[in-house]
Amino acid sequence: MKYLQLHKFLIRLINTHLSRNQFLILSGILVGLSAGTAAIILKSTVHYIHIVTDAQLDIFNYPYLNLFLPLGGILLTIWVVRKLLKGKDGRGVGNVLLDISQRSGVMPKFKMYSQVIASAITVGFGGSAGLEGPIVVTGAAIGSNYARTYRLSYRERILLLGCGVASGISAVFNAPITGVMFAIEVILVGVVFSDFIPL
């Protein structure tokens, strides 16, 4: 319900008070807040899963269980992806670049949450995966779907996709300049100076 109210409010702002550049700045802020929140959820979930698994190891007093935790996490992740996410899982930065080049930056909605769920389980159980790929996919999907909601052009869609990526990287690694530079170097090829403001 609140989402619909926010949507109607933004449409009214666009039509009456905001210029296109002002709307893009506001959109960059909203996409950034959403992707940053997703990054916080991802990091917090990994942390809490790790705390729970460590507590179980202390209860059973069997340190060699540490050897089997990553395998258990991977098996649990496979089950979650197959059963709960219906096999939908687009991993890695490469898939984001593929979506940009072949689908004009249009990303499926399930990518806004699938990577957070699957990666939190894998990394929380000690799997040797990082958080960079999952948060790039999640942030990019948030930006892409926001742009689709407001029927923005290709250039604006890619810009908001970059905003999602930049804010996700910034929140996960506590490095805002790194997030912006990553988005410019990897996602936004041929960036214009005016695009720096939303980023």
mmCIF file of C-alpha atoms in Angstrom, residues 7-194:
data_model
loop_
_atom_site.group_PDB
_atom_site.id
_atom_site.type_symbol
_atom_site.label_atom_id
_atom_site.label_comp_id
_atom_site.label_asym_id
_atom_site.label_seq_id
_atom_site.Cartn_x
_atom_site.Cartn_y
_atom_site.Cartn_z
ATOM 1 C CA HIS A 7 4.615 5.659 -6.700
ATOM 2 C CA LYS A 8 1.680 8.056 -7.123
ATOM 3 C CA PHE A 9 3.582 10.790 -5.257
ATOM 4 C CA LEU A 10 6.601 10.410 -7.570
ATOM 5 C CA ILE A 11 4.419 10.494 -10.685
ATOM 6 C CA ARG A 12 2.797 13.702 -9.419
ATOM 7 C CA LEU A 13 6.246 15.209 -8.728
ATOM 8 C CA ILE A 14 7.434 14.357 -12.223
ATOM 9 C CA ASN A 15 4.406 15.870 -13.900
ATOM 10 C CA THR A 16 4.255 19.077 -11.883
ATOM 11 C CA HIS A 17 7.412 20.154 -10.086
ATOM 12 C CA LEU A 18 10.563 18.323 -11.160
ATOM 13 C CA SER A 19 12.667 18.652 -14.271
ATOM 14 C CA ARG A 20 14.104 15.478 -15.821
ATOM 15 C CA ASN A 21 17.533 16.033 -14.220
ATOM 16 C CA GLN A 22 15.994 16.631 -10.801
ATOM 17 C CA PHE A 23 13.937 13.462 -11.158
ATOM 18 C CA LEU A 24 17.080 11.493 -12.055
ATOM 19 C CA ILE A 25 18.846 12.809 -8.941
ATOM 20 C CA LEU A 26 15.857 11.838 -6.777
ATOM 21 C CA SER A 27 15.741 8.452 -8.502
ATOM 22 C CA GLY A 28 19.446 7.922 -7.849
ATOM 23 C CA ILE A 29 18.855 8.622 -4.166
ATOM 24 C CA LEU A 30 15.913 6.201 -3.961
ATOM 25 C CA VAL A 31 17.720 3.442 -5.871
ATOM 26 C CA GLY A 32 20.814 4.028 -3.725
ATOM 27 C CA LEU A 33 18.826 3.744 -0.499
ATOM 28 C CA SER A 34 17.165 0.551 -1.716
ATOM 29 C CA ALA A 35 20.404 -1.094 -2.859
ATOM 30 C CA GLY A 36 22.175 0.036 0.322
ATOM 31 C CA THR A 37 19.401 -1.511 2.406
ATOM 32 C CA ALA A 38 19.746 -4.761 0.426
ATOM 33 C CA ALA A 39 23.491 -4.709 1.144
ATOM 34 C CA ILE A 40 22.870 -4.230 4.871
ATOM 35 C CA ILE A 41 20.368 -7.108 4.853
ATOM 36 C CA LEU A 42 22.896 -9.310 3.039
ATOM 37 C CA LYS A 43 25.762 -8.526 5.427
ATOM 38 C CA SER A 44 23.562 -8.856 8.520
ATOM 39 C CA THR A 45 22.137 -12.194 7.379
ATOM 40 C CA VAL A 46 25.622 -13.573 6.710
ATOM 41 C CA HIS A 47 26.723 -12.381 10.156
ATOM 42 C CA TYR A 48 23.759 -13.923 12.000
ATOM 43 C CA ILE A 49 24.017 -17.256 10.157
ATOM 44 C CA HIS A 50 27.696 -17.358 11.089
ATOM 45 C CA ILE A 51 26.892 -16.625 14.756
ATOM 46 C CA VAL A 52 24.235 -19.387 14.848
ATOM 47 C CA THR A 53 26.525 -21.981 13.253
ATOM 48 C CA ASP A 54 29.370 -21.081 15.637
ATOM 49 C CA ALA A 55 27.010 -21.407 18.620
ATOM 50 C CA GLN A 56 25.955 -24.884 17.439
ATOM 51 C CA LEU A 57 29.586 -25.944 17.139
ATOM 52 C CA ASP A 58 30.200 -24.812 20.729
ATOM 53 C CA ILE A 59 27.152 -26.745 21.966
ATOM 54 C CA PHE A 60 28.200 -30.014 20.301
ATOM 55 C CA ASN A 61 31.876 -29.417 21.156
ATOM 56 C CA TYR A 62 32.979 -31.003 17.908
ATOM 57 C CA PRO A 63 35.368 -28.662 16.079
ATOM 58 C CA TYR A 64 35.681 -30.865 12.998
ATOM 59 C CA LEU A 65 32.149 -29.923 11.985
ATOM 60 C CA ASN A 66 33.769 -26.774 10.584
ATOM 61 C CA LEU A 67 35.051 -28.902 7.720
ATOM 62 C CA PHE A 68 31.515 -29.838 6.661
ATOM 63 C CA LEU A 69 29.740 -26.503 7.162
ATOM 64 C CA PRO A 70 30.623 -25.062 3.722
ATOM 65 C CA LEU A 71 29.408 -28.238 2.019
ATOM 66 C CA GLY A 72 26.180 -28.095 4.032
ATOM 67 C CA GLY A 73 25.742 -24.438 3.087
ATOM 68 C CA ILE A 74 26.221 -25.173 -0.618
ATOM 69 C CA LEU A 75 23.736 -28.056 -0.496
ATOM 70 C CA LEU A 76 21.225 -25.860 1.356
ATOM 71 C CA THR A 77 21.746 -23.096 -1.215
ATOM 72 C CA ILE A 78 21.135 -25.537 -4.087
ATOM 73 C CA TRP A 79 17.917 -26.695 -2.398
ATOM 74 C CA VAL A 80 16.737 -23.109 -1.818
ATOM 75 C CA VAL A 81 17.472 -22.099 -5.422
ATOM 76 C CA ARG A 82 15.708 -25.153 -6.861
ATOM 77 C CA LYS A 83 12.693 -25.298 -4.550
ATOM 78 C CA LEU A 84 12.019 -21.748 -3.364
ATOM 79 C CA LEU A 85 13.436 -19.711 -6.241
ATOM 80 C CA LYS A 86 12.312 -22.221 -8.919
ATOM 81 C CA GLY A 87 15.825 -22.518 -10.334
ATOM 82 C CA LYS A 88 16.030 -18.795 -11.113
ATOM 83 C CA ASP A 89 19.442 -17.486 -10.187
ATOM 84 C CA GLY A 90 21.514 -15.120 -12.326
ATOM 85 C CA ARG A 91 24.964 -15.020 -10.811
ATOM 86 C CA GLY A 92 27.837 -12.653 -11.225
ATOM 87 C CA VAL A 93 28.813 -9.391 -12.814
ATOM 88 C CA GLY A 94 29.031 -11.113 -16.197
ATOM 89 C CA ASN A 95 25.271 -11.653 -16.225
ATOM 90 C CA VAL A 96 24.696 -7.961 -15.504
ATOM 91 C CA LEU A 97 26.886 -7.022 -18.469
ATOM 92 C CA LEU A 98 25.009 -9.584 -20.576
ATOM 93 C CA ASP A 99 21.682 -8.022 -19.567
ATOM 94 C CA ILE A 100 23.016 -4.593 -20.523
ATOM 95 C CA SER A 101 24.346 -5.656 -23.918
ATOM 96 C CA GLN A 102 21.610 -8.081 -25.004
ATOM 97 C CA ARG A 103 18.505 -6.924 -23.126
ATOM 98 C CA SER A 104 19.099 -3.144 -23.009
ATOM 99 C CA GLY A 105 19.598 -3.233 -19.255
ATOM 100 C CA VAL A 106 16.231 -4.858 -18.528
ATOM 101 C CA MET A 107 16.705 -7.290 -15.644
ATOM 102 C CA PRO A 108 14.152 -9.750 -14.237
ATOM 103 C CA LYS A 109 12.564 -8.855 -10.894
ATOM 104 C CA PHE A 110 13.677 -12.054 -9.160
ATOM 105 C CA LYS A 111 17.294 -10.853 -9.307
ATOM 106 C CA MET A 112 16.422 -8.170 -6.735
ATOM 107 C CA TYR A 113 16.251 -10.831 -4.013
ATOM 108 C CA SER A 114 17.563 -14.192 -5.305
ATOM 109 C CA GLN A 115 21.240 -13.328 -4.910
ATOM 110 C CA VAL A 116 20.733 -11.982 -1.398
ATOM 111 C CA ILE A 117 19.098 -15.234 -0.276
ATOM 112 C CA ALA A 118 21.468 -17.670 -1.998
ATOM 113 C CA SER A 119 24.686 -15.824 -1.176
ATOM 114 C CA ALA A 120 23.758 -15.188 2.454
ATOM 115 C CA ILE A 121 23.390 -18.936 3.014
ATOM 116 C CA THR A 122 26.569 -19.853 1.118
ATOM 117 C CA VAL A 123 28.819 -17.247 2.755
ATOM 118 C CA GLY A 124 27.157 -17.575 6.181
ATOM 119 C CA PHE A 125 28.046 -21.267 6.297
ATOM 120 C CA GLY A 126 31.651 -20.475 5.368
ATOM 121 C CA GLY A 127 31.550 -21.031 1.623
ATOM 122 C CA SER A 128 34.374 -19.464 -0.340
ATOM 123 C CA ALA A 129 32.283 -16.887 -2.125
ATOM 124 C CA GLY A 130 32.304 -13.141 -1.864
ATOM 125 C CA LEU A 131 29.603 -10.530 -1.534
ATOM 126 C CA GLU A 132 30.673 -8.395 -4.495
ATOM 127 C CA GLY A 133 28.910 -10.363 -7.255
ATOM 128 C CA PRO A 134 25.617 -10.808 -5.384
ATOM 129 C CA ILE A 135 25.307 -7.151 -4.399
ATOM 130 C CA VAL A 136 26.215 -5.994 -7.926
ATOM 131 C CA VAL A 137 23.416 -8.158 -9.366
ATOM 132 C CA THR A 138 20.961 -7.057 -6.660
ATOM 133 C CA GLY A 139 21.741 -3.336 -6.968
ATOM 134 C CA ALA A 140 21.642 -3.475 -10.765
ATOM 135 C CA ALA A 141 18.276 -5.264 -10.702
ATOM 136 C CA ILE A 142 16.847 -2.668 -8.301
ATOM 137 C CA GLY A 143 17.953 0.174 -10.586
ATOM 138 C CA SER A 144 16.736 -1.566 -13.727
ATOM 139 C CA ASN A 145 13.293 -2.366 -12.337
ATOM 140 C CA TYR A 146 12.904 1.147 -10.928
ATOM 141 C CA ALA A 147 13.620 2.524 -14.414
ATOM 142 C CA ARG A 148 11.119 0.083 -15.956
ATOM 143 C CA THR A 149 8.453 1.171 -13.472
ATOM 144 C CA TYR A 150 8.774 4.804 -14.581
ATOM 145 C CA ARG A 151 9.353 3.933 -18.261
ATOM 146 C CA LEU A 152 12.710 5.669 -18.454
ATOM 147 C CA SER A 153 14.904 5.659 -21.543
ATOM 148 C CA TYR A 154 17.806 3.272 -22.156
ATOM 149 C CA ARG A 155 20.427 5.806 -21.044
ATOM 150 C CA GLU A 156 18.521 6.641 -17.848
ATOM 151 C CA ARG A 157 17.953 2.931 -17.138
ATOM 152 C CA ILE A 158 21.675 2.187 -17.404
ATOM 153 C CA LEU A 159 22.454 5.205 -15.210
ATOM 154 C CA LEU A 160 20.089 3.984 -12.454
ATOM 155 C CA LEU A 161 21.462 0.472 -12.857
ATOM 156 C CA GLY A 162 24.895 1.982 -12.194
ATOM 157 C CA CYS A 163 23.511 3.876 -9.177
ATOM 158 C CA GLY A 164 22.273 0.595 -7.702
ATOM 159 C CA VAL A 165 25.624 -1.079 -8.293
ATOM 160 C CA ALA A 166 27.584 1.851 -6.831
ATOM 161 C CA SER A 167 25.484 2.053 -3.676
ATOM 162 C CA GLY A 168 25.524 -1.724 -3.160
ATOM 163 C CA ILE A 169 29.318 -1.911 -3.427
ATOM 164 C CA SER A 170 29.632 1.159 -1.200
ATOM 165 C CA ALA A 171 27.436 -0.331 1.524
ATOM 166 C CA VAL A 172 28.983 -3.817 1.491
ATOM 167 C CA PHE A 173 32.602 -2.648 1.609
ATOM 168 C CA ASN A 174 32.173 0.746 3.351
ATOM 169 C CA ALA A 175 33.873 2.360 0.371
ATOM 170 C CA PRO A 176 31.711 4.944 -1.432
ATOM 171 C CA ILE A 177 34.394 6.146 -3.849
ATOM 172 C CA THR A 178 35.181 2.556 -4.783
ATOM 173 C CA GLY A 179 31.496 1.919 -5.497
ATOM 174 C CA VAL A 180 31.278 4.910 -7.818
ATOM 175 C CA MET A 181 34.534 4.023 -9.595
ATOM 176 C CA PHE A 182 33.415 0.398 -10.019
ATOM 177 C CA ALA A 183 30.125 1.531 -11.573
ATOM 178 C CA ILE A 184 31.909 3.946 -13.929
ATOM 179 C CA GLU A 185 34.611 1.490 -15.019
ATOM 180 C CA VAL A 186 32.525 -1.676 -15.329
ATOM 181 C CA ILE A 187 28.871 -0.747 -15.808
ATOM 182 C CA LEU A 188 28.793 2.753 -17.330
ATOM 183 C CA VAL A 189 30.962 2.789 -20.404
ATOM 184 C CA GLY A 190 31.264 6.254 -21.956
ATOM 185 C CA VAL A 191 29.907 8.115 -18.941
ATOM 186 C CA VAL A 192 28.958 11.766 -19.380
ATOM 187 C CA PHE A 193 29.913 14.324 -16.720
ATOM 188 C CA SER A 194 26.260 14.997 -15.847
#
